[in-house]
PDB file of C-alpha atoms in Angstrom:
ATOM      1  CA  MET A   1      83.422 111.072 -86.441  1.00 87.00           C
ATOM      2  CA  PRO A   2      82.036 108.199 -88.529  1.00 89.00           C
ATOM      3  CA  THR A   3      78.312 107.456 -88.564  1.00 90.00           C
ATOM      4  CA  LEU A   4      76.800 103.987 -88.909  1.00 85.00           C
ATOM      5  CA  ALA A   5      76.469 104.590 -92.652  1.00 87.00           C
ATOM      6  CA  ASP A   6      80.266 105.011 -92.837  1.00 89.00           C
ATOM      7  CA  ILE A   7      81.146 101.851 -90.910  1.00 88.00           C
ATOM      8  CA  GLN A   8      81.849  98.504 -92.583  1.00 84.00           C
ATOM      9  CA  ILE A   9      81.883  95.819 -89.928  1.00 83.00           C
ATOM     10  CA  ARG A  10      80.878  92.178 -89.738  1.00 81.00           C
ATOM     11  CA  ALA A  11      78.862  90.546 -86.964  1.00 87.00           C
ATOM     12  CA  PRO A  12      78.258  93.730 -84.934  1.00 92.00           C
ATOM     13  CA  PHE A  13      77.475  93.586 -81.213  1.00 96.00           C
ATOM     14  CA  ILE A  14      76.639  96.625 -79.064  1.00 97.00           C
ATOM     15  CA  THR A  15      76.994  96.926 -75.285  1.00 97.00           C
ATOM     16  CA  ALA A  16      75.843  99.749 -73.027  1.00 96.00           C
ATOM     17  CA  ASP A  17      78.245 100.800 -70.265  1.00 93.00           C
ATOM     18  CA  PRO A  18      76.199 102.667 -67.619  1.00 90.00           C
ATOM     19  CA  VAL A  19      79.293 103.626 -65.615  1.00 90.00           C
ATOM     20  CA  ALA A  20      81.190 105.250 -68.507  1.00 93.00           C
ATOM     21  CA  ARG A  21      77.897 106.333 -70.131  1.00 96.00           C
ATOM     22  CA  VAL A  22      79.044 105.047 -73.493  1.00 98.00           C
ATOM     23  CA  TYR A  23      78.005 102.429 -76.035  1.00 98.00           C
ATOM     24  CA  ARG A  24      80.571 100.078 -77.525  1.00 98.00           C
ATOM     25  CA  LEU A  25      80.269  98.495 -80.962  1.00 97.00           C
ATOM     26  CA  TYR A  26      82.321  95.309 -81.346  1.00 96.00           C
ATOM     27  CA  GLY A  27      82.807  93.567 -84.661  1.00 93.00           C
ATOM     28  CA  THR A  28      84.947  91.357 -86.851  1.00 87.00           C
ATOM     29  CA  THR A  29      87.747  93.089 -88.746  1.00 79.00           C
ATOM     30  CA  GLY A  30      89.804  92.078 -91.750  1.00 67.00           C
ATOM     31  CA  TYR A  31      87.009  90.519 -93.826  1.00 55.00           C
ATOM     32  CA  GLY A  32      85.710  92.486 -96.765  1.00 49.00           C
ATOM     33  CA  GLY A  33      88.081  95.346 -95.996  1.00 48.00           C
ATOM     34  CA  PRO A  34      91.632  96.176 -97.062  1.00 45.00           C
ATOM     35  CA  ARG A  35      93.638  93.044 -97.776  1.00 48.00           C
ATOM     36  CA  ASP A  36      96.300  94.058 -95.262  1.00 50.00           C
ATOM     37  CA  ALA A  37      93.759  94.616 -92.444  1.00 52.00           C
ATOM     38  CA  PRO A  38      94.466  92.235 -89.567  1.00 59.00           C
ATOM     39  CA  HIS A  39      91.857  89.615 -88.745  1.00 71.00           C
ATOM     40  CA  GLY A  40      90.455  90.014 -85.269  1.00 84.00           C
ATOM     41  CA  PHE A  41      87.992  92.149 -83.359  1.00 90.00           C
ATOM     42  CA  SER A  42      87.710  95.881 -82.854  1.00 92.00           C
ATOM     43  CA  VAL A  43      85.643  98.256 -80.736  1.00 95.00           C
ATOM     44  CA  ARG A  44      84.186 101.698 -81.452  1.00 96.00           C
ATOM     45  CA  LYS A  45      82.601 104.017 -78.862  1.00 98.00           C
ATOM     46  CA  SER A  46      79.572 106.299 -79.034  1.00 98.00           C
ATOM     47  CA  ARG A  47      77.535 108.419 -76.635  1.00 98.00           C
ATOM     48  CA  ASP A  48      74.510 108.696 -78.940  1.00 97.00           C
ATOM     49  CA  LEU A  49      74.503 105.544 -81.138  1.00 96.00           C
ATOM     50  CA  LYS A  50      74.834 107.841 -84.163  1.00 95.00           C
ATOM     51  CA  THR A  51      78.469 108.932 -84.305  1.00 96.00           C
ATOM     52  CA  TRP A  52      81.284 106.526 -83.482  1.00 96.00           C
ATOM     53  CA  SER A  53      84.993 106.680 -82.709  1.00 96.00           C
ATOM     54  CA  GLU A  54      87.589 105.139 -84.985  1.00 93.00           C
ATOM     55  CA  PRO A  55      88.058 101.380 -84.404  1.00 92.00           C
ATOM     56  CA  GLN A  56      90.533 100.168 -81.813  1.00 92.00           C
ATOM     57  CA  PRO A  57      91.732  96.540 -81.786  1.00 91.00           C
ATOM     58  CA  VAL A  58      90.691  94.448 -78.785  1.00 92.00           C
ATOM     59  CA  LEU A  59      91.848  91.036 -80.030  1.00 88.00           C
ATOM     60  CA  SER A  60      94.220  90.385 -82.930  1.00 78.00           C
ATOM     61  CA  ARG A  61      96.126  87.416 -84.304  1.00 68.00           C
ATOM     62  CA  ILE A  62      95.897  84.421 -81.953  1.00 66.00           C
ATOM     63  CA  THR A  63      98.851  82.049 -81.720  1.00 60.00           C
ATOM     64  CA  GLY A  64      99.475  78.913 -79.701  1.00 59.00           C
ATOM     65  CA  PRO A  65      96.855  76.271 -78.847  1.00 57.00           C
ATOM     66  CA  GLN A  66      93.977  78.479 -80.022  1.00 60.00           C
ATOM     67  CA  GLU A  67      95.646  79.674 -83.241  1.00 66.00           C
ATOM     68  CA  ALA A  68      93.040  80.881 -85.706  1.00 69.00           C
ATOM     69  CA  ASP A  69      92.735  82.430 -89.131  1.00 70.00           C
ATOM     70  CA  PHE A  70      88.939  82.754 -88.967  1.00 75.00           C
ATOM     71  CA  TYR A  71      87.371  85.183 -86.469  1.00 78.00           C
ATOM     72  CA  TRP A  72      83.631  85.673 -86.185  1.00 83.00           C
ATOM     73  CA  ALA A  73      80.843  87.246 -84.125  1.00 90.00           C
ATOM     74  CA  PRO A  74      82.350  88.653 -80.919  1.00 94.00           C
ATOM     75  CA  LYS A  75      80.012  89.038 -77.957  1.00 97.00           C
ATOM     76  CA  VAL A  76      81.227  90.959 -74.888  1.00 98.00           C
ATOM     77  CA  TYR A  77      79.684  90.736 -71.401  1.00 97.00           C
ATOM     78  CA  PHE A  78      80.516  92.171 -67.976  1.00 96.00           C
ATOM     79  CA  TYR A  79      80.511  89.550 -65.206  1.00 96.00           C
ATOM     80  CA  ARG A  80      81.855  89.757 -61.648  1.00 96.00           C
ATOM     81  CA  GLY A  81      84.134  92.702 -62.289  1.00 95.00           C
ATOM     82  CA  ARG A  82      85.656  91.562 -65.585  1.00 97.00           C
ATOM     83  CA  TRP A  83      84.787  91.692 -69.288  1.00 97.00           C
ATOM     84  CA  TYR A  84      84.416  88.441 -71.252  1.00 97.00           C
ATOM     85  CA  LEU A  85      84.590  88.092 -75.029  1.00 96.00           C
ATOM     86  CA  PHE A  86      82.935  85.021 -76.556  1.00 94.00           C
ATOM     87  CA  ALA A  87      83.540  84.311 -80.242  1.00 90.00           C
ATOM     88  CA  THR A  88      83.772  81.713 -82.988  1.00 85.00           C
ATOM     89  CA  PHE A  89      87.135  80.822 -84.498  1.00 81.00           C
ATOM     90  CA  GLY A  90      88.534  78.439 -87.060  1.00 78.00           C
ATOM     91  CA  HIS A  91      91.811  77.372 -88.584  1.00 70.00           C
ATOM     92  CA  GLY A  92      92.222  76.551 -92.257  1.00 66.00           C
ATOM     93  CA  VAL A  93      88.674  77.680 -92.973  1.00 56.00           C
ATOM     94  CA  SER A  94      87.562  78.551 -96.478  1.00 59.00           C
ATOM     95  CA  VAL A  95      84.222  78.652 -98.251  1.00 58.00           C
ATOM     96  CA  LEU A  96      85.227  75.865-100.626  1.00 62.00           C
ATOM     97  CA  LYS A  97      86.813  73.628 -97.997  1.00 62.00           C
ATOM     98  CA  PRO A  98      85.239  74.136 -94.563  1.00 63.00           C
ATOM     99  CA  ARG A  99      87.164  73.063 -91.478  1.00 67.00           C
ATOM    100  CA  ALA A 100      86.278  72.720 -87.839  1.00 72.00           C
ATOM    101  CA  ARG A 101      85.159  75.852 -86.065  1.00 78.00           C
ATOM    102  CA  TYR A 102      85.155  76.360 -82.330  1.00 80.00           C
ATOM    103  CA  SER A 103      84.203  78.798 -79.601  1.00 86.00           C
ATOM    104  CA  SER A 104      86.638  80.392 -77.184  1.00 88.00           C
ATOM    105  CA  ILE A 105      86.403  82.795 -74.275  1.00 92.00           C
ATOM    106  CA  PHE A 106      88.754  85.710 -73.625  1.00 93.00           C
ATOM    107  CA  VAL A 107      88.871  88.053 -70.629  1.00 96.00           C
ATOM    108  CA  SER A 108      89.951  91.615 -69.861  1.00 97.00           C
ATOM    109  CA  ASP A 109      89.786  94.067 -66.982  1.00 97.00           C
ATOM    110  CA  SER A 110      88.653  96.687 -69.504  1.00 96.00           C
ATOM    111  CA  PRO A 111      85.888  96.585 -72.125  1.00 96.00           C
ATOM    112  CA  ASP A 112      88.436  98.179 -74.466  1.00 96.00           C
ATOM    113  CA  GLY A 113      90.789  95.192 -74.146  1.00 94.00           C
ATOM    114  CA  PRO A 114      93.198  93.798 -74.693  1.00 92.00           C
ATOM    115  CA  PHE A 115      91.494  90.444 -74.224  1.00 93.00           C
ATOM    116  CA  VAL A 116      93.561  87.374 -73.301  1.00 91.00           C
ATOM    117  CA  PRO A 117      92.583  83.671 -73.284  1.00 89.00           C
ATOM    118  CA  HIS A 118      90.351  82.662 -70.384  1.00 91.00           C
ATOM    119  CA  SER A 119      90.972  78.950 -70.957  1.00 82.00           C
ATOM    120  CA  ASP A 120      93.665  76.775 -72.518  1.00 79.00           C
ATOM    121  CA  GLY A 121      91.581  75.954 -75.563  1.00 76.00           C
ATOM    122  CA  PRO A 122      88.139  75.869 -77.141  1.00 77.00           C
ATOM    123  CA  VAL A 123      85.076  75.508 -74.934  1.00 82.00           C
ATOM    124  CA  THR A 124      81.912  73.494 -75.358  1.00 74.00           C
ATOM    125  CA  PRO A 125      78.788  75.632 -75.748  1.00 65.00           C
TER     126      PRO A 125
END
């Protein structure tokens, strides 16, 4: 199993699940990794915060009204029986030519996803 030293992930966020007795590490995928890696968010699990499972996708390519090619900083919270993923997105974003970025909320019955849109579009912080 990979250790933290083995993991390359952007914008990490860790949750503790007292019911499953496991930690989950969420992060941005597809940036700084293999060129064919899909942009989105993944989750890894650990019981000791030292060794982690292989990543599993929880949110991949978004299409429709919230279409994005920039994914950043997922945060996942449990609220009233469901899991909510808050994150920053953008479309047509590049370092040399920045575009608008926005926040969106996604929801799932499981902390392992898949997460689906909670609203029809971006939300105001």
